[in-house]
Amino acid sequence: MKNITIIGTGYVGLVTGAGMSEFGNKVTCADIDSKKIEGLNSGLIPIYEPGLEEVIKRNFENNRLFFSSDIEASIKKAEVVVIAVGTPQGENGMADLKFVDAVVDTISRNLNNYKVVCTKSTVPIGTGKNIVKKIYNKIQDKELFDYVSNPEFLREGSAIKDFLWPDRVIIGTDSDKAYKVMCDIYRPLYINKNPIAHTSVETAEMIKYASNSFLALKISYINEIANLCELLGADVHDVANAMGQDGRISDKFLHPGPGFGGSCFPKDLEALLAVSKNNGLKMKTVKAAIIANNNQKKRMTRKLLNLFDNDLNKRTISVLGLAFKANTDDIRESAAIDMIKFIIDHGGVVNAYDPIANNEMYKLFNDIHYYNNVYDSIKDADGIVIMTEWNEFRSLDFKRIKKYMRGNIILDTRNILNMNQLSEFGFIYDNVGRIKK
Ligand code: UDX
């Protein structure tokens, strides 16, 4: 059991804190935002993440999980300090490390005994080396700390599951002592198989970027295959299924859609591209994934325009799904943003509905109509666009929809609607890479 302090209570920090306390460690989640900490101490969870509230509640009540806005005291009492603050995209694609730098500075001033300093935040390859230099220059004592890179592979909407049952845990460090401390934290994972890989710091940082950018490339690839399928009369679902039966390819992340969003893929790809460019290497595959993704979002808006014979003026479009993926309220880089902007720019009226992301989208577009259910949002609509693959959209009552809508146009950017039913009810529809029925 270890005494751990996590600095930063966003998606990564909160899930990591909850997960590490679930493993039996004593964890303090610290944040400078005292309002957020106050909320957490009264049971208010600031993010939507299935299963998170239950894990936090259980460990909070069993005195394994604490929340504090006293960063310094929280560092002083810890054996392991985990950096889990945001690394937003900065100039020319490089990750902005201002929050990380501030935390490193605070850590340097509070190393009252030996600690493992561990970075969970996604940071450009080479950042770990600079952090070690910064801390050493401040304290001039190599015995007082060791550094670890322990990147996260959490997907929003399944982050708790991904933390408690990870495919792998990467521990990047050149210190055997620190490696043993980290193995202690993740000990419960040994029960079935040992998912821990011990690497150098730079290798751990690279594994994170290489994994994320490959997943994004895979999505851009199947999106381009889908686009070609449309031109050649092939069906991308059958193509993807057959591809996925090859163990070297796997069927994961082969679902075509409107283009990937989220707080990770877009910024991680730009960051990797920037790091490679700064080192004199142009990564064409990463660049291609970004370009293909931007094109995919534009392609969806052109599909809608085509369905309305290039005239969206005064048309009411119901946009079903605002989050960048199902099971989250996060709209960062969501393809729905591009779609809503396009409809407005072309004189259309937007009726928006998402099971949980309405409030987030309202912060970006406060002058469109928001609804609390599908059927109110489609009343008198000329068309429907499905942007997020929420389960409730997979079983829409087409009879009711037909009755409520003014028009009969549906764009399904997630390929979740049954095409036979769409034809049966007389809808004019489009999707991504499917052979129309
Ligand atoms: C991603 C990585 O999966 C995770 O390992 C990393 O730690 C953080 O970034 P996240 O961005 O939360 O996780 O969601 P993810 O499920 O990867 O989806 C990202 C985007 O890709 C979403 O917009 C999703 O709709 C899209 N996507 C995903 C597809 O379009 N097709 C797919 O097959 C899978």
XYZ file of C-alpha atoms and ligand atoms in Angstrom:
471
model
C 0.000 0.000 0.000
C 1.418 3.399 -0.903
C 0.633 7.024 0.035
C -0.132 8.711 -3.287
C -0.982 12.294 -4.226
C -2.495 12.966 -7.640
C -2.224 16.562 -8.836
C -5.071 17.512 -11.182
C -8.664 16.317 -10.871
C -9.748 16.165 -14.525
C -10.665 12.955 -16.381
C -7.223 11.428 -15.920
C -6.576 12.623 -12.369
C -9.941 11.626 -10.932
C -10.062 8.219 -12.624
C -6.443 7.509 -11.636
C -7.088 8.582 -8.039
C -10.248 6.496 -7.808
C -8.533 3.499 -9.446
C -5.383 3.614 -7.305
C -7.465 3.881 -4.114
C -9.565 0.963 -5.346
C -6.287 -1.003 -5.495
C -5.942 -0.367 -1.727
C -3.592 2.640 -1.764
C -4.135 5.798 0.266
C -4.762 8.528 -2.323
C -5.189 12.294 -2.123
C -6.504 14.033 -5.226
C -5.279 17.636 -5.079
C -6.307 20.582 -7.221
C -5.835 24.367 -7.040
C -9.536 24.746 -7.865
C -10.892 24.833 -4.298
C -14.517 24.969 -5.538
C -13.986 21.687 -7.375
C -12.401 20.154 -4.260
C -15.261 21.403 -2.101
C -17.692 19.757 -4.505
C -15.769 16.482 -4.465
C -15.718 16.462 -0.650
C -19.519 16.796 -0.707
C -19.895 14.009 -3.267
C -20.218 16.198 -6.384
C -18.368 14.553 -9.306
C -17.419 17.260 -11.885
C -17.262 14.911 -14.866
C -19.601 12.309 -16.364
C -17.809 8.966 -16.413
C -19.834 5.718 -15.983
C -18.926 3.951 -12.731
C -16.670 6.744 -11.426
C -19.076 8.023 -8.759
C -19.472 4.571 -7.235
C -15.698 3.926 -7.027
C -15.068 7.394 -5.565
C -17.887 7.003 -3.001
C -16.705 3.556 -1.870
C -13.087 4.622 -1.351
C -13.965 8.025 0.109
C -16.148 6.329 2.712
C -13.397 3.806 3.494
C -10.838 6.582 4.092
C -8.664 5.526 1.178
C -9.515 8.512 -1.036
C -9.225 12.192 -0.028
C -9.605 15.549 -1.811
C -7.552 18.632 -0.969
C -6.738 22.055 -2.413
C -3.579 22.256 -0.279
C -1.171 21.087 -2.952
C 1.997 21.578 -0.889
C 0.774 19.606 2.158
C -0.564 16.888 -0.161
C 2.855 16.567 -1.811
C 4.738 16.545 1.502
C 2.756 13.579 2.889
C 3.051 11.475 -0.284
C 5.494 8.695 -1.238
C 4.384 8.996 -4.875
C 3.323 12.251 -6.562
C 1.385 11.815 -9.811
C 1.215 14.697 -12.301
C -2.202 14.532 -13.978
C -2.780 18.102 -15.136
C -3.906 19.107 -18.639
C -1.485 19.444 -21.541
C -3.607 21.391 -24.072
C -2.471 22.003 -27.629
C -0.185 25.025 -27.797
C 1.588 26.918 -30.551
C 2.310 25.015 -33.813
C 0.759 21.844 -32.405
C 3.223 21.375 -29.519
C 1.618 20.426 -26.196
C 1.400 23.414 -23.820
C 3.281 22.360 -20.653
C 2.549 25.428 -18.526
C 0.435 23.469 -16.035
C 3.004 20.656 -15.854
C 5.815 23.168 -15.296
C 3.908 24.833 -12.462
C 3.352 21.478 -10.739
C 7.001 20.464 -11.183
C 8.006 23.735 -9.553
C 5.714 23.091 -6.570
C 7.015 19.531 -6.237
C 10.626 20.776 -6.241
C 9.791 23.019 -3.304
C 8.160 20.247 -1.280
C 10.479 17.247 -1.516
C 10.755 16.825 2.265
C 11.758 13.142 1.813
C 12.275 10.557 -0.959
C 9.417 10.537 -3.452
C 8.605 8.992 -6.798
C 7.561 11.740 -9.229
C 5.261 10.150 -11.804
C 3.790 11.767 -14.929
C 0.390 10.460 -16.055
C -0.407 13.441 -18.291
C 0.355 12.966 -21.974
C 3.591 14.892 -22.535
C 5.855 15.195 -25.616
C 8.657 12.656 -25.848
C 11.648 14.073 -23.957
C 9.596 15.955 -21.336
C 10.565 13.482 -18.571
C 14.236 14.222 -19.054
C 13.550 17.973 -18.733
C 11.448 17.467 -15.594
C 14.312 15.539 -13.949
C 16.732 18.329 -14.870
C 14.385 21.046 -13.518
C 13.869 19.287 -10.168
C 17.558 18.407 -9.781
C 18.617 22.009 -10.541
C 16.302 23.156 -7.742
C 17.191 20.617 -5.031
C 20.711 19.459 -6.070
C 20.067 16.053 -4.464
C 19.609 12.946 -6.642
C 18.661 10.798 -3.614
C 15.484 12.745 -2.912
C 13.453 11.597 -5.938
C 13.188 9.277 -8.891
C 11.141 9.929 -12.017
C 8.569 7.683 -13.712
C 6.515 8.030 -16.891
C 3.236 6.078 -16.467
C 1.042 7.083 -19.434
C -2.717 6.504 -19.344
C -4.754 4.666 -21.985
C -8.207 5.619 -20.705
C -11.088 6.026 -23.162
C -13.780 8.481 -22.111
C -16.960 6.594 -21.378
C -15.043 3.461 -20.285
C -12.219 5.016 -18.262
C -12.933 3.141 -15.008
C -12.958 -0.187 -16.846
C -9.798 0.735 -18.749
C -8.022 1.627 -15.485
C -9.098 -1.383 -13.422
C -8.659 -3.904 -16.264
C -5.927 -2.445 -18.474
C -4.448 -4.242 -21.489
C -1.055 -3.057 -20.283
C 0.603 -0.761 -17.719
C 3.720 1.039 -18.914
C 6.272 1.997 -16.261
C 9.005 4.110 -17.802
C 11.942 4.681 -15.408
C 15.667 4.026 -15.017
C 15.296 3.516 -11.241
C 14.695 -0.030 -9.943
C 13.566 1.478 -6.640
C 10.887 3.583 -8.365
C 9.880 0.645 -10.572
C 9.246 -1.476 -7.472
C 7.180 1.317 -5.885
C 5.003 1.532 -9.001
C 4.624 -2.269 -9.154
C 3.381 -2.110 -5.560
C 0.662 0.359 -6.569
C -0.558 -1.865 -9.404
C -0.132 -5.138 -7.478
C -3.827 -6.155 -7.649
C -3.409 -6.420 -11.436
C -1.055 -9.366 -10.949
C -3.984 -11.581 -9.893
C -4.612 -12.831 -13.427
C -1.716 -11.766 -15.634
C 1.131 -9.316 -15.250
C 0.351 -6.467 -17.658
C 3.297 -4.348 -16.514
C 6.026 -3.419 -19.007
C 9.228 -1.791 -17.721
C 10.763 0.629 -20.239
C 12.918 3.757 -20.345
C 11.183 7.123 -19.787
C 11.399 8.145 -23.462
C 10.080 4.766 -24.597
C 7.062 5.081 -22.285
C 6.335 8.581 -23.612
C 6.647 7.297 -27.192
C 4.335 4.294 -26.534
C 1.540 6.694 -25.601
C 1.837 8.804 -28.741
C 2.504 5.829 -31.002
C -0.600 4.022 -29.665
C -2.943 7.002 -29.909
C -1.797 8.105 -33.324
C -2.047 4.539 -34.670
C -5.635 4.261 -33.410
C -6.458 7.583 -35.040
C -4.757 6.511 -38.279
C -6.822 3.314 -38.249
C -10.017 5.357 -38.012
C -8.974 7.713 -40.808
C -8.047 4.701 -42.898
C -11.444 2.984 -42.567
C -13.162 6.322 -43.171
C -11.324 6.667 -46.505
C -12.098 3.042 -47.373
C -15.768 3.807 -46.621
C -15.673 6.827 -48.924
C -14.235 4.683 -51.725
C -16.827 1.968 -51.045
C -19.540 4.551 -51.779
C -18.047 5.209 -55.207
C -17.492 1.547 -56.089
C -20.627 -0.063 -54.681
C -18.919 -2.015 -51.884
C -20.180 -2.173 -48.290
C -17.692 -0.927 -45.703
C -19.264 -2.929 -42.854
C -18.641 -6.166 -44.733
C -15.152 -4.969 -45.652
C -14.333 -4.047 -42.024
C -15.753 -7.303 -40.663
C -13.668 -9.369 -43.065
C -10.571 -7.244 -42.378
C -11.110 -7.635 -38.628
C -11.021 -11.425 -38.868
C -7.329 -11.107 -39.607
C -5.697 -11.182 -36.152
C -3.050 -8.723 -37.367
C -5.730 -6.114 -38.079
C -8.452 -6.837 -35.414
C -11.980 -5.463 -35.753
C -11.463 -2.740 -33.147
C -11.431 0.912 -34.241
C -12.598 0.003 -37.725
C -15.974 1.743 -37.472
C -16.360 4.491 -40.105
C -17.951 7.716 -38.937
C -17.998 11.512 -39.193
C -14.348 11.887 -38.150
C -12.777 11.404 -34.727
C -12.971 14.009 -31.978
C -12.128 14.101 -28.293
C -9.495 15.769 -26.162
C -6.772 13.305 -27.095
C -6.514 12.093 -30.686
C -6.552 15.536 -32.373
C -4.044 17.120 -29.986
C -1.811 14.042 -29.654
C -1.484 13.726 -33.427
C -0.533 17.425 -33.741
C 1.944 17.070 -30.859
C 3.589 13.999 -32.390
C 3.798 15.756 -35.754
C 5.379 18.810 -34.088
C 7.940 16.717 -32.182
C 8.914 14.797 -35.326
C 9.144 18.032 -37.369
C 11.281 19.670 -34.651
C 13.609 16.685 -34.999
C 13.809 16.959 -38.765
C 11.464 14.067 -39.557
C 8.157 14.603 -41.376
C 5.717 11.818 -40.345
C 3.543 11.507 -43.446
C 1.212 8.876 -41.931
C 0.372 11.082 -38.933
C -0.155 14.075 -41.225
C -2.392 11.962 -43.457
C -4.521 10.870 -40.467
C -5.109 14.535 -39.552
C -5.911 15.618 -43.123
C -8.229 12.634 -43.720
C -10.033 13.374 -40.460
C -10.593 17.033 -41.298
C -11.839 15.985 -44.735
C -14.223 13.461 -43.191
C -15.954 16.129 -41.101
C -16.323 18.318 -44.211
C -17.589 15.329 -46.235
C -20.448 14.843 -43.769
C -21.594 18.449 -44.200
C -21.459 18.072 -48.002
C -23.588 14.914 -47.711
C -26.265 16.897 -45.876
C -26.168 19.692 -48.457
C -26.516 17.135 -51.278
C -29.542 15.589 -49.573
C -31.166 19.048 -49.660
C -30.185 19.783 -53.290
C -27.567 22.300 -52.101
C -30.053 24.513 -50.283
C -30.314 24.450 -46.481
C -31.779 27.929 -46.208
C -34.576 28.062 -43.630
C -34.476 24.252 -43.307
C -34.861 22.863 -39.773
C -32.377 20.090 -39.060
C -32.516 17.934 -35.941
C -28.935 17.108 -34.856
C -29.100 13.914 -32.776
C -25.927 13.475 -30.706
C -23.530 16.288 -29.713
C -20.803 14.458 -27.731
C -17.671 13.338 -29.636
C -18.663 9.730 -28.857
C -21.346 7.897 -26.908
C -21.277 7.594 -23.071
C -19.664 10.968 -22.447
C -20.826 14.599 -22.209
C -17.533 15.777 -23.707
C -17.949 17.732 -26.970
C -14.286 18.657 -27.520
C -13.463 18.414 -31.262
C -16.822 16.685 -31.787
C -17.854 16.359 -35.460
C -21.239 17.713 -34.323
C -19.609 21.149 -33.859
C -18.622 21.311 -37.544
C -22.088 20.088 -38.586
C -23.977 22.636 -36.452
C -21.758 25.500 -37.663
C -22.266 24.398 -41.282
C -26.070 24.286 -40.987
C -26.170 27.748 -39.364
C -23.751 29.194 -41.954
C -26.065 27.902 -44.712
C -29.171 29.537 -43.255
C -30.527 26.426 -41.575
C -32.148 26.105 -38.141
C -30.701 23.561 -35.667
C -32.746 21.515 -33.196
C -30.138 19.793 -30.989
C -30.531 16.795 -28.720
C -27.990 14.747 -26.785
C -28.817 12.581 -23.737
C -26.194 14.369 -21.602
C -24.117 16.849 -23.670
C -26.705 19.612 -24.324
C -25.267 21.861 -21.594
C -21.723 21.491 -22.930
C -22.771 22.383 -26.492
C -24.813 25.328 -25.198
C -21.490 26.903 -24.119
C -20.515 26.974 -27.825
C -23.897 27.572 -29.504
C -26.363 29.371 -27.210
C -28.687 30.412 -30.028
C -29.877 27.047 -31.292
C -32.826 25.038 -29.915
C -32.040 22.312 -27.370
C -34.440 19.491 -26.542
C -34.636 16.837 -23.852
C -35.698 14.004 -26.119
C -35.511 12.865 -29.736
C -39.152 13.246 -30.633
C -39.515 16.867 -29.510
C -36.311 17.715 -31.387
C -37.557 16.261 -34.702
C -41.043 17.860 -34.605
C -41.535 19.721 -37.933
C -37.887 19.088 -38.835
C -37.025 18.879 -42.522
C -34.148 16.506 -41.786
C -32.267 14.542 -39.124
C -28.495 14.109 -38.760
C -27.154 11.445 -36.383
C -23.717 12.529 -35.130
C -23.156 10.343 -32.028
C -23.765 6.609 -31.678
C -25.960 6.759 -28.542
C -27.806 3.485 -28.050
C -31.203 5.205 -27.905
C -30.729 6.288 -31.537
C -30.325 2.669 -32.615
C -33.992 1.921 -31.916
C -35.829 5.027 -33.164
C -39.571 4.666 -33.776
C -39.613 5.491 -37.494
C -43.419 5.492 -37.654
C -43.499 8.221 -35.007
C -40.631 10.085 -36.641
C -42.357 10.047 -40.021
C -45.468 11.493 -38.389
C -43.645 14.276 -36.501
C -41.164 15.361 -39.161
C -42.057 17.866 -41.868
C -39.515 16.363 -44.294
C -38.120 12.843 -44.788
C -34.338 13.253 -44.985
C -31.958 11.388 -42.637
C -28.135 11.462 -42.594
C -26.732 8.696 -40.394
C -22.995 9.496 -39.953
C -22.594 6.541 -37.556
C -24.265 3.810 -39.669
C -26.478 2.812 -36.735
C -29.904 2.942 -38.450
C -31.508 -0.039 -40.169
C -31.549 0.791 -43.870
C -34.438 -1.595 -44.650
C -36.601 0.287 -42.156
C -35.498 3.661 -43.540
C -36.556 2.575 -47.055
C -39.759 0.946 -45.774
C -40.878 4.226 -44.193
C -39.991 6.203 -47.295
C -37.035 8.167 -45.930
C -34.377 9.596 -48.231
C -31.163 8.778 -46.410
C -27.396 8.644 -46.572
C -24.692 7.165 -44.346
C -20.982 6.264 -44.547
C -19.798 3.641 -46.995
C -22.894 1.404 -47.049
C -24.733 -0.097 -50.027
C -28.195 1.497 -49.868
C -31.176 -0.864 -49.657
C -8.604 7.850 -26.880
C -7.839 6.521 -26.817
O -8.710 5.469 -27.237
C -7.377 6.268 -25.379
O -6.629 5.066 -25.337
C -6.507 7.446 -24.943
O -6.044 7.270 -23.613
C -7.308 8.730 -25.033
O -7.796 8.926 -26.374
P -11.034 8.729 -26.330
O -10.585 9.900 -27.144
O -11.626 8.951 -24.999
O -9.764 7.718 -26.099
O -12.132 7.910 -27.171
P -12.066 6.816 -28.309
O -13.014 5.755 -27.947
O -10.680 6.457 -28.650
O -12.726 7.609 -29.592
C -12.036 8.719 -30.113
C -12.810 9.185 -31.352
O -12.703 8.208 -32.400
C -14.311 9.392 -31.099
O -14.744 10.547 -31.803
C -14.931 8.136 -31.710
O -16.268 8.362 -32.166
C -13.998 7.885 -32.885
N -13.979 6.493 -33.327
C -13.532 5.531 -32.473
C -14.381 6.181 -34.623
O -14.792 7.054 -35.389
N -14.318 4.890 -35.050
C -13.876 3.886 -34.226
O -13.863 2.734 -34.650
C -13.480 4.213 -32.895
